[in-house]
Coordinates of C-alpha atoms in Angstrom, one line a residue:
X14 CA -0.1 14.7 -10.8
X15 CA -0.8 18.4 -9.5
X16 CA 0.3 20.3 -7.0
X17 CA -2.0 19.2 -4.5
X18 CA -1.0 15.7 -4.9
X19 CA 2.6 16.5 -5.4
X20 CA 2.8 18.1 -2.1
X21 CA 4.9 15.2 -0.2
X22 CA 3.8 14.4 3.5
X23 CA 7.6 14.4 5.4
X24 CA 6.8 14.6 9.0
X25 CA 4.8 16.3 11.4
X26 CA 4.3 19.8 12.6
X27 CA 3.5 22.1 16.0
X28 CA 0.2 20.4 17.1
X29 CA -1.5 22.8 19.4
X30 CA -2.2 26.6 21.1
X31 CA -0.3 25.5 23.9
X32 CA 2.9 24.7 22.1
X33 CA 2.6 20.8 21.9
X34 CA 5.5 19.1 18.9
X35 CA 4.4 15.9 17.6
X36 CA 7.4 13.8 17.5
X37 CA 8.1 14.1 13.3
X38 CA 11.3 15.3 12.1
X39 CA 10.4 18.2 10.1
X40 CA 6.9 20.1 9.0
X41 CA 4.7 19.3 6.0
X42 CA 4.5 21.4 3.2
X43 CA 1.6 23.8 3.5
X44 CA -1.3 23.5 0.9
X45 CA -1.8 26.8 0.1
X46 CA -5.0 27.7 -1.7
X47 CA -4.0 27.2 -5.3
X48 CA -6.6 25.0 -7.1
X49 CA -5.9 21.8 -8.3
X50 CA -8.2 19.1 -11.0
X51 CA -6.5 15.8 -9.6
X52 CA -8.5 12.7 -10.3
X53 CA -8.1 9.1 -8.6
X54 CA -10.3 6.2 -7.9
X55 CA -10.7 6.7 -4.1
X56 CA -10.4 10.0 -2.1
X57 CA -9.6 8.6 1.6
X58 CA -10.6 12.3 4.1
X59 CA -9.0 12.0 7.1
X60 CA -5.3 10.7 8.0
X61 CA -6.1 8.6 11.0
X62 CA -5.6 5.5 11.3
X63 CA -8.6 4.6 9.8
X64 CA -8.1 6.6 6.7
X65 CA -4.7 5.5 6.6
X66 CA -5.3 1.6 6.9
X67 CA -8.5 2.5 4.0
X68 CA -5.2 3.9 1.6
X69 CA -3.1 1.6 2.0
X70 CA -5.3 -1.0 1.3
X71 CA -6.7 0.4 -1.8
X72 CA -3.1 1.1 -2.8
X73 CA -2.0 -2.3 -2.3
X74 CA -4.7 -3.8 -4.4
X75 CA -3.7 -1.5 -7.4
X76 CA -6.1 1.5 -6.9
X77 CA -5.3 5.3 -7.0
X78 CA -5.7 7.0 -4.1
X79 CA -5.5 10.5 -2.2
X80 CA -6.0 10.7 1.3
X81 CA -7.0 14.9 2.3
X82 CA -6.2 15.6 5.9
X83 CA -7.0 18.6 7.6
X84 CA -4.2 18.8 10.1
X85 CA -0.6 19.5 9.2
X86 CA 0.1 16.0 10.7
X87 CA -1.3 12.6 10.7
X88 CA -2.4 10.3 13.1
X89 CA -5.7 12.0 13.8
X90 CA -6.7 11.3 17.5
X91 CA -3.0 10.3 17.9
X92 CA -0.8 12.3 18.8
X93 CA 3.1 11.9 20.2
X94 CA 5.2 14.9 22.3
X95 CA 8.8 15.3 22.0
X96 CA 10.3 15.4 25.4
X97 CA 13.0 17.2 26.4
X98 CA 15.6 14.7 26.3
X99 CA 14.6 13.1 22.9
X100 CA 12.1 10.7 24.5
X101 CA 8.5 10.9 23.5
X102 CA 5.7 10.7 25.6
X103 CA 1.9 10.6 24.3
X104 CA -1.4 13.1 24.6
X105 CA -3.4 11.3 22.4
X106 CA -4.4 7.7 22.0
X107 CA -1.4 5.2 23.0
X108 CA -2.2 1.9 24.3
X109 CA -3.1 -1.5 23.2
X110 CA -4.0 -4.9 24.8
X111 CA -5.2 -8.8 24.3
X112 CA -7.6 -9.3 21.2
X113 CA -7.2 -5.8 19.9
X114 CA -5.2 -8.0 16.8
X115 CA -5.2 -5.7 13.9
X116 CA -3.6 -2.9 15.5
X117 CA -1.2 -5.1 16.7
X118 CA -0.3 -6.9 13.4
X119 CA -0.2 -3.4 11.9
X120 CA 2.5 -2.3 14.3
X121 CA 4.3 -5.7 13.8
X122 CA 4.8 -5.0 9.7
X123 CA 5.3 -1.6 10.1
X124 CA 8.3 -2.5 12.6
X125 CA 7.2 -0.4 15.6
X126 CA 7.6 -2.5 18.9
X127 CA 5.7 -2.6 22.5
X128 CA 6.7 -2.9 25.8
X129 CA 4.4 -3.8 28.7
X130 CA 2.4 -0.4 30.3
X131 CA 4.4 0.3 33.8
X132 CA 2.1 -1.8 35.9
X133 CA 4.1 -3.0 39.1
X134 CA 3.0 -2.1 42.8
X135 CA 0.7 -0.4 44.6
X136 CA -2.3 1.4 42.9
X137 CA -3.6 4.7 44.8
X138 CA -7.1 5.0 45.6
X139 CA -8.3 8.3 47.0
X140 CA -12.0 9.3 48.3
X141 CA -13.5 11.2 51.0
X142 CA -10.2 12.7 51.8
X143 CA -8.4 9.4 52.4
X144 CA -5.5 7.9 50.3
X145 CA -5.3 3.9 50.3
X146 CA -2.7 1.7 48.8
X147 CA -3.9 -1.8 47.0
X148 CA -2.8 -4.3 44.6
X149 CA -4.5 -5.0 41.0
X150 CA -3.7 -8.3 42.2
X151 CA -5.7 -9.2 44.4
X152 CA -9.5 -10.4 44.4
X153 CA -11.1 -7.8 42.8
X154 CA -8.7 -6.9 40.5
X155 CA -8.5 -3.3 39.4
X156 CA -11.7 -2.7 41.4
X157 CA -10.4 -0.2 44.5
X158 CA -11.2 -1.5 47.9
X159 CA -14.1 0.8 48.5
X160 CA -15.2 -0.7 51.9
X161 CA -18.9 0.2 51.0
X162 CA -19.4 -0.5 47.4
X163 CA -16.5 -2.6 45.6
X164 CA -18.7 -5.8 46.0
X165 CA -21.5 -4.1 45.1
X166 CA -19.7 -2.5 42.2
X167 CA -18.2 -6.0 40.9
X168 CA -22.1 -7.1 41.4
X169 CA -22.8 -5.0 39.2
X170 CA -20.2 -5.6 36.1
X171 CA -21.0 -9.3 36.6
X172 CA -24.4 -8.4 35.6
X173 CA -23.4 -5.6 33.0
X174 CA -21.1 -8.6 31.2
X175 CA -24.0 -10.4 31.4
X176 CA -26.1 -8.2 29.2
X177 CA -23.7 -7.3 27.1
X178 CA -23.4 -11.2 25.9
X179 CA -26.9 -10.9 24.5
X180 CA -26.1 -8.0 22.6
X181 CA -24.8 -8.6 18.3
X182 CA -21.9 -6.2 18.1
X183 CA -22.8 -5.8 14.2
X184 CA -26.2 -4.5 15.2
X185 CA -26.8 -3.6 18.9
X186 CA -30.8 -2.2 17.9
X187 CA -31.4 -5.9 17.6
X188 CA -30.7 -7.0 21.1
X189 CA -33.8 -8.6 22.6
X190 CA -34.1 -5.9 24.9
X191 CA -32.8 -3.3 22.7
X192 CA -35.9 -0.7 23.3
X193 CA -35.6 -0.8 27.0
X194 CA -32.4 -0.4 27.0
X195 CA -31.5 2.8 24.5
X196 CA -34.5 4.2 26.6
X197 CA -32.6 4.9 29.7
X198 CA -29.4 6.3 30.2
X199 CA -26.4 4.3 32.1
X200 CA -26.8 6.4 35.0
X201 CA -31.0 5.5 35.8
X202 CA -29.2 1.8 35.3
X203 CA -26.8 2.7 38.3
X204 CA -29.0 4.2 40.5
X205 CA -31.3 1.1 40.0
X206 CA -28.6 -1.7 40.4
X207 CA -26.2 0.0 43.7
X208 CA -27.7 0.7 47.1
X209 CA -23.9 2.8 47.9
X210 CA -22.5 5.6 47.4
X211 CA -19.5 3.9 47.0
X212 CA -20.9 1.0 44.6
X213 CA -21.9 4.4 42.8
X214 CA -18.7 6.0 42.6
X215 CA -16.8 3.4 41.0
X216 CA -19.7 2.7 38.6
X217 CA -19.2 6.8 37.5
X218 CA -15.3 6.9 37.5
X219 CA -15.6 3.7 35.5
X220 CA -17.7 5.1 32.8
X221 CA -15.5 8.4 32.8
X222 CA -12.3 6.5 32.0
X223 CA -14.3 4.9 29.3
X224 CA -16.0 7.3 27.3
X225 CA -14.9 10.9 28.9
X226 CA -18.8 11.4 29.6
X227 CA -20.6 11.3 32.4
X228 CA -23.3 8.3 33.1
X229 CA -26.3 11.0 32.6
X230 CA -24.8 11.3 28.9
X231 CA -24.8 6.9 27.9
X232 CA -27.7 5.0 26.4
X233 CA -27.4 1.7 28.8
X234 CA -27.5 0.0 25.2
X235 CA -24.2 1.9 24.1
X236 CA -22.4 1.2 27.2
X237 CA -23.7 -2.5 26.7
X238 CA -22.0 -2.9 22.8
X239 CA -19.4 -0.7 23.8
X240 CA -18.4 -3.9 26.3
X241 CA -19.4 -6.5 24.0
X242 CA -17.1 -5.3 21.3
X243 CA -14.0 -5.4 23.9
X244 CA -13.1 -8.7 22.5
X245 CA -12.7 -10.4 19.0
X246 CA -14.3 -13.2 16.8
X247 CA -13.1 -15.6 19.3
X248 CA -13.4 -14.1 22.7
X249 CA -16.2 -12.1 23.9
X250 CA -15.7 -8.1 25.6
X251 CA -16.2 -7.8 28.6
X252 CA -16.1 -4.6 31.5
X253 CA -12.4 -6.2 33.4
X254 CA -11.0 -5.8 29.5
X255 CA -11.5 -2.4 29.1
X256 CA -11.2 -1.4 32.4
X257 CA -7.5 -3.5 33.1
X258 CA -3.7 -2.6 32.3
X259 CA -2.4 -5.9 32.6
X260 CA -4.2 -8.3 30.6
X261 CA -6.9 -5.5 29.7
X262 CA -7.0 -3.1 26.9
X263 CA -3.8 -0.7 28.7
X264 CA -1.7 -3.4 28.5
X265 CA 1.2 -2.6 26.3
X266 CA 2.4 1.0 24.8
X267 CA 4.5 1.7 21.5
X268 CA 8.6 2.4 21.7
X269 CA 8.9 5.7 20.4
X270 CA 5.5 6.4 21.1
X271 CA 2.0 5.6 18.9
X272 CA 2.4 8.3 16.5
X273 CA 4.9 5.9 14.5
X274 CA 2.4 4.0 13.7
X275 CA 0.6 6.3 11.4
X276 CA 3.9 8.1 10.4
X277 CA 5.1 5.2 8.9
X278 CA 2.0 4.2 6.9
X279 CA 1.9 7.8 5.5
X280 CA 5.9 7.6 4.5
X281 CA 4.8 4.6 2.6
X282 CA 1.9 5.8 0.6
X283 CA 4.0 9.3 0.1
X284 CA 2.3 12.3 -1.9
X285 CA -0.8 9.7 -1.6
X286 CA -1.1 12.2 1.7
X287 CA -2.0 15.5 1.4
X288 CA -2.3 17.8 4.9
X289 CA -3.6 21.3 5.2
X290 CA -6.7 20.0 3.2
X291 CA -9.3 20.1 4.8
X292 CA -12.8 19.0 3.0
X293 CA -15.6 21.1 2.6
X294 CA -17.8 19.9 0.2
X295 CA -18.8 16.2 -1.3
X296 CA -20.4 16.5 -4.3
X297 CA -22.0 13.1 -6.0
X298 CA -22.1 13.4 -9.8
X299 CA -23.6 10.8 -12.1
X300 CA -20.1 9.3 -12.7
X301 CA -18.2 9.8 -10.0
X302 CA -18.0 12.3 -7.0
X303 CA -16.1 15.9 -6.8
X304 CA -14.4 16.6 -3.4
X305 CA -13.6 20.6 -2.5
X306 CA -11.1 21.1 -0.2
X307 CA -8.8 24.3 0.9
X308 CA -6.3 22.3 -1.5
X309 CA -8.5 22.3 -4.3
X310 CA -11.0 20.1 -5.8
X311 CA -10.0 16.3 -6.7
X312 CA -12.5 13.7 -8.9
X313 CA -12.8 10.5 -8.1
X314 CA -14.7 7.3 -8.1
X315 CA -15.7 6.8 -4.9
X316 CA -15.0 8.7 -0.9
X317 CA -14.2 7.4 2.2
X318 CA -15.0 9.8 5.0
X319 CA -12.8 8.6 8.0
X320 CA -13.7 11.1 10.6
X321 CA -15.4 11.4 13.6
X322 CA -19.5 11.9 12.8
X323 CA -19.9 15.1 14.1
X324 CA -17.1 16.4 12.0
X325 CA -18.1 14.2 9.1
X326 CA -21.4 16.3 9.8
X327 CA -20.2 19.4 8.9
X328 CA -19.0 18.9 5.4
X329 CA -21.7 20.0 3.0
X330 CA -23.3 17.5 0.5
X331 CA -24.7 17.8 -2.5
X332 CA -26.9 15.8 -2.4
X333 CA -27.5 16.5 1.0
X334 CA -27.5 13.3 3.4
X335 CA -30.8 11.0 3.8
X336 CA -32.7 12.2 7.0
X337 CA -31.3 8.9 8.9
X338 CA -27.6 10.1 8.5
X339 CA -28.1 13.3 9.0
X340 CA -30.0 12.7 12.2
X341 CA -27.3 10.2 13.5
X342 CA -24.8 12.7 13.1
X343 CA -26.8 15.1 15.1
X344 CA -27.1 12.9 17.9
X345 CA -23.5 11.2 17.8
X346 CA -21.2 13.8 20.4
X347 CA -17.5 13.2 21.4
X348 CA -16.3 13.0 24.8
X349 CA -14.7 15.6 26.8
X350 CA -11.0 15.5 27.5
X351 CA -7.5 16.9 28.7
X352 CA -5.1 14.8 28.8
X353 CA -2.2 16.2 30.6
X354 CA 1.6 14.4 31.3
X355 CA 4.0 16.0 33.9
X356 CA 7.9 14.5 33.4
X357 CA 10.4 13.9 36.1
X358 CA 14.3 13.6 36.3
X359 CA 13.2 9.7 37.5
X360 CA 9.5 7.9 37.9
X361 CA 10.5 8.8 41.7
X362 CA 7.1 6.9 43.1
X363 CA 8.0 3.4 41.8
X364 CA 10.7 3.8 44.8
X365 CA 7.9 3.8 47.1
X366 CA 6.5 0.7 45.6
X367 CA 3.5 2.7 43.4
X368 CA 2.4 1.7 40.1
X369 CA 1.9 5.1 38.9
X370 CA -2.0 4.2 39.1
X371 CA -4.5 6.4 41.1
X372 CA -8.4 6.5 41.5
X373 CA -10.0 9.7 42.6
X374 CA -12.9 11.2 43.7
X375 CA -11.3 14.8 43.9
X376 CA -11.1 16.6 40.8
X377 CA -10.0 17.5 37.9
X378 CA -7.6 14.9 37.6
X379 CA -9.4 11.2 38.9
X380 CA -7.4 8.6 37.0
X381 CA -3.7 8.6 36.2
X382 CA -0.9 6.2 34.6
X383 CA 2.9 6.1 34.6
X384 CA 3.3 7.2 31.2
X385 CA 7.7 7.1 31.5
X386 CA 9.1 5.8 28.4
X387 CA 10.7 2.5 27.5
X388 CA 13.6 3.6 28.7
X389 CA 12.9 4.0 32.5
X390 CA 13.6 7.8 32.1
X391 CA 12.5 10.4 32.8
X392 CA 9.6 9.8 34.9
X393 CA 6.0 10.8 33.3
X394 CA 2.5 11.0 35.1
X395 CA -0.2 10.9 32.9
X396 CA -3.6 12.1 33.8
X397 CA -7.2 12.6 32.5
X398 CA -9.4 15.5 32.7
X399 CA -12.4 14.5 32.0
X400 CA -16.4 15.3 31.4
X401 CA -17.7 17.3 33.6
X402 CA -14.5 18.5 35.1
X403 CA -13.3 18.7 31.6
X404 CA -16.0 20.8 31.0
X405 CA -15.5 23.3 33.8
X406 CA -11.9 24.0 32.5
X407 CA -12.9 24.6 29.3
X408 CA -11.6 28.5 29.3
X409 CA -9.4 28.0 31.9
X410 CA -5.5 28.8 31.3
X411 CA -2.9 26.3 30.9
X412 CA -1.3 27.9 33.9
X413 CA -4.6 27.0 36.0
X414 CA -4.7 23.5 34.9
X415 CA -1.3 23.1 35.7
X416 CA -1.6 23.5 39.0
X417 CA -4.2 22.2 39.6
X418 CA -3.6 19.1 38.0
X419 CA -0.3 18.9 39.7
X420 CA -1.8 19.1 43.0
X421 CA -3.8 15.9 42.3
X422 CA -0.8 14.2 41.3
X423 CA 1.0 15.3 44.7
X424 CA -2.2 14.0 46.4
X425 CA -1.5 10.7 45.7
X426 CA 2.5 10.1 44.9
X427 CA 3.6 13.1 47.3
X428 CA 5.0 16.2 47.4
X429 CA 7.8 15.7 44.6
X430 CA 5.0 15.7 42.0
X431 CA 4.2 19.3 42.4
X432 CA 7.8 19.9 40.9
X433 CA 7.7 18.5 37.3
X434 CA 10.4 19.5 34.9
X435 CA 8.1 19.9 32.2
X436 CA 4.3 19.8 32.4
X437 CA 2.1 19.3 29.2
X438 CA -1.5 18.7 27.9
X439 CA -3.5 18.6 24.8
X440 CA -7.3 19.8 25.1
X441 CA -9.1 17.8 22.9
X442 CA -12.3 19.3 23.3
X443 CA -10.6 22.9 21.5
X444 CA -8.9 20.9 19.0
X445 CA -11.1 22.3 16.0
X446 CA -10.3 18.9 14.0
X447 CA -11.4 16.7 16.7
X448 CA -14.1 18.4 19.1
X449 CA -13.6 16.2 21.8
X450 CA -11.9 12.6 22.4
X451 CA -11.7 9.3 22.5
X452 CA -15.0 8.7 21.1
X453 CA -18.2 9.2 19.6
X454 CA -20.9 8.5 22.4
X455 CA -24.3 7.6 22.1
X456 CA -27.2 8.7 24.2
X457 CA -30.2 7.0 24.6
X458 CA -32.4 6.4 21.1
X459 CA -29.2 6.6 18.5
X460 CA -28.5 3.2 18.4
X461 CA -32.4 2.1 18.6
X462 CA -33.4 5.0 16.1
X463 CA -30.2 5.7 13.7
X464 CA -28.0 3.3 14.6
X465 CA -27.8 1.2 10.8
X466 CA -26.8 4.4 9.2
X467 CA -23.4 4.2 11.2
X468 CA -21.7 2.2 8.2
X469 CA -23.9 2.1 5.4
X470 CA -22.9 3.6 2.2
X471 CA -24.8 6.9 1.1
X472 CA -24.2 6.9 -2.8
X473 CA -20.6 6.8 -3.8
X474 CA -20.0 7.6 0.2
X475 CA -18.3 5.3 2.4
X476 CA -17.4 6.0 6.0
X477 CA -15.0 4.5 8.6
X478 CA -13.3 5.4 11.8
X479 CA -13.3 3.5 14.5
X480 CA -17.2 4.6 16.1
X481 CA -18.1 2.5 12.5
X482 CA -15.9 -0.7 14.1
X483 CA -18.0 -3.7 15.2
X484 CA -15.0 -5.1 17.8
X485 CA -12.7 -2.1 19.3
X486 CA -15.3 0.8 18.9
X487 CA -13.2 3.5 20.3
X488 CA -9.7 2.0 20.3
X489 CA -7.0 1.9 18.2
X490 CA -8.0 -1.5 16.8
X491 CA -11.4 -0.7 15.7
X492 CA -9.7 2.2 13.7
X493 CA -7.7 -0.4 11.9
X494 CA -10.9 -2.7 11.5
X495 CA -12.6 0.2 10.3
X496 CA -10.2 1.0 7.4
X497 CA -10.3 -2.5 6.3
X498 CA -13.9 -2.6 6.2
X499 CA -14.0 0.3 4.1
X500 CA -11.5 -0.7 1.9
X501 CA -13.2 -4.0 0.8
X502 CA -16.5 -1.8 0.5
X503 CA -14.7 0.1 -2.0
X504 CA -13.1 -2.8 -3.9
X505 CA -16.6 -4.5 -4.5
X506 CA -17.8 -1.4 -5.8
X507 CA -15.3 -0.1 -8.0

């Protein structure tokens, strides 16, 4: 093979401006701009899990394959931090929970074990300028004890569960109700279903830790399939699943952190994975398809684009996209998030009988995790910046973040938060790669309007990614569903 292909994938890089080191053991080889005439069957763009699981599945059933990745690391949304003391800790997606299956049997073969998500004590619920302590345990489950709306507010799911039952997670713009749905937004839904302020809130912070987006942003018929998918063939989503750390989609975290996971797939499929690459152009030919990239130009049979759609938007196409993928793409934005982790010598607020676990209506930080390492040390709090608030701090410094985030976190676990011995974040909405993160949201009239064009084929085209999944959208799982949906795509057509 060429130079481009030759170039061997060994490890991961420096991720971000702020100075963030994925957890790999030494950098990839750079591209460079020297042009190359490779040829394969499939071109995979995009080393995610998604475009990962599409490789190695075309590799395992005999076809030739280069996956192109921008980056100068895989794992795509993933994305692992090398503490201090050798640990790692996570910015990027990291957990996994009941029915998410295929991510889990993934990590199984690829030997990367779990461990249960730090989820014993007191959660932290803090609004109108008062802290309360409450269990998970008890009736209402993760719900907070809002004394003016957490009935209202489990109300409220009941009936949002309810919906989504009626809704086919293969094709949501076939609900019985589809066109009344996708024709209001989440938060006209709210305002029509709570009487409280309260009932409100925890509707809104809800929806934030879901999607990064505010309520004013969600078709009611997104939010709807977004639930129903939180399940598998054999158990149905519901709102407790995604919203849960024990028994709920938080449940369990990787040892040695999630970035393994696609680390180890690329070390299998080896100068299969080319980084620094990233695509420009897709042009279909007759006979196959050409793909331009800073690498070089590689010919092949058939692409799988395994990005997020508004980045799979910007690479030109020749031909250019039919008007119902184009316009999907146009309405198809990612969330808005920071996700920032402060370490400790010790996870000093399990002492005081705290899971690690707050809910906020004080800004920028509203939702938080114990995100300490298998080990027990050293101590990490993990919050989320996110939508609006994310927003807001979009050109703020690091330094401004940091403090302020770190003032949340005292809020609720005391004063021996504001004294981390290492604070840091990754900015997902600057990450010129992602644009935003976890997902791919839908306002109201994509799914209605666009929504078949998701995961049908254009040409010699094939997309995945995890928006594309039927069960998971959003997750790690869906990634991995999306990659093997692809893949047999691909087979059939070859």
């Amino acid at each position: 093979m060429s130079a481009l292909s030759r170039r061997v994938f060994l490890g991961s890089a420096a991720a971000t401006a702020a100075g963030v080191a994925t957890p790999g053991s030494a950098a990839a080889h750079p591209a460079g701009n020297k042009p190359a005439d490779d040829r394969a069957d499939v071109v995979v763009i995009g080393a995610g899990l998604a475009g990962l699981t599409t490789a190695r599945e075309l590799s395992r059933a005999g076809r030739s394959v280069l996956v192109l990745e921008a980056r100068d690391r895989v794992g795509g949304r993933i994305l692992g931090h090398r503490l201090g003391t050798g640990d790692t800790t996570e910015l990027g997606a990291e957990f996994i929970g009941p029915t998410q299956d295929r991510i889990a049997a993934l990590a199984a073969e690829l030997d990367v074990g779990t461990y249960r998500t730090y989820d014993t004590g007191d959660y932290v619920y803090y609004r109108d300028g008062q802290r309360t302590r409450y269990s998970a345990s008890g009736p209402l489950g993760p719900i907070p004890p809002d004394p003016t709306g957490a009935a209202e507010a489990g109300v409220a799911i009941q009936l949002l569960n309810e919906h989504a039952s009626q809704v086919p997670v293969d094709a949501p713009w076939q609900a019985g109700n589809a066109e009344e749905w996708d024709s209001q937004t989440f938060h006209t839904w709210i305002q029509q279903h709570t009487q409280t302020e309260g009932g409100r809130f925890l509707l809104h912070v809800a929806t934030k830790a879901i999607f990064s987006a505010e309520p004013r942003d969600l078709s009611l018929l997104y939010v709807l399939a977004y639930i129903a998918r939180a399940g598998n063939e054999n158990q149905p989503g519901n709102i407790e699943r995604l919203v849960s750390t024990t028994g709920g989609a938080q449940m369990y975290r990787f040892i040695g952190g999630s970035q393994l996971v696609p680390e180890r797939m690329a070390a299998e499929l080896g100068d299969r994975v080319q980084l620094d690459a990233p695509v420009r152009r897709i042009v279909q030919v007759p006979d196959g398809v050409r793909v331009v990239s800073d690498a070089g130009t590689v010919t092949a049979r058939r692409v799988v684009v395994a990005v997020p759609p508004p980045l799979a938007a910007r690479i030109t196409y020749d031909p250019p996209m039919p008007a119902a993928r184009d316009q999907l793409t146009q309405r198809f934005p990612m969330g808005s998030v920071t996700k920032v982790v402060a370490t400790y010598p010790e996870p000093f607020w399990r002492a005081d009988g705290l899971a690690g676990q707050a809910v906020s209506d004080t800004g920028p930080v509203q939702v938080t995790f114990d995100n300490t390492p298998h080990d027990g040390a050293p101590g990490a709090l993990m919050g989320f910046i996110e939508a609006d608030h994310a927003r807001a701090l979009d050109d703020a410094d690091v330094a401004t973040i940091r403090r302020e985030a770190l003032h949340n976190f005292a809020t609720y676990f005391g004063p021996r938060a504001l004294e981390p011995t290492d604070f840091v974040l990754s900015r997902w909405d600057n990450d010129v790669w992602s644009r935003g993160c976890p997902v791919a949201f839908g306002p109201p009239g994509l799914l209605l309007g666009y929504g078949p064009a998701i995961r049908q084929p254009v040409g010699r085209i094939h997309w995945a990614g995890t928006e594309t999944s039927t069960y998971w959208t959003g997750y790690l799982d869906g990634a991995v569903r999306s990659g093997h949906r692809a893949a047999r795509e691909v087979l059939t057509a070859l």
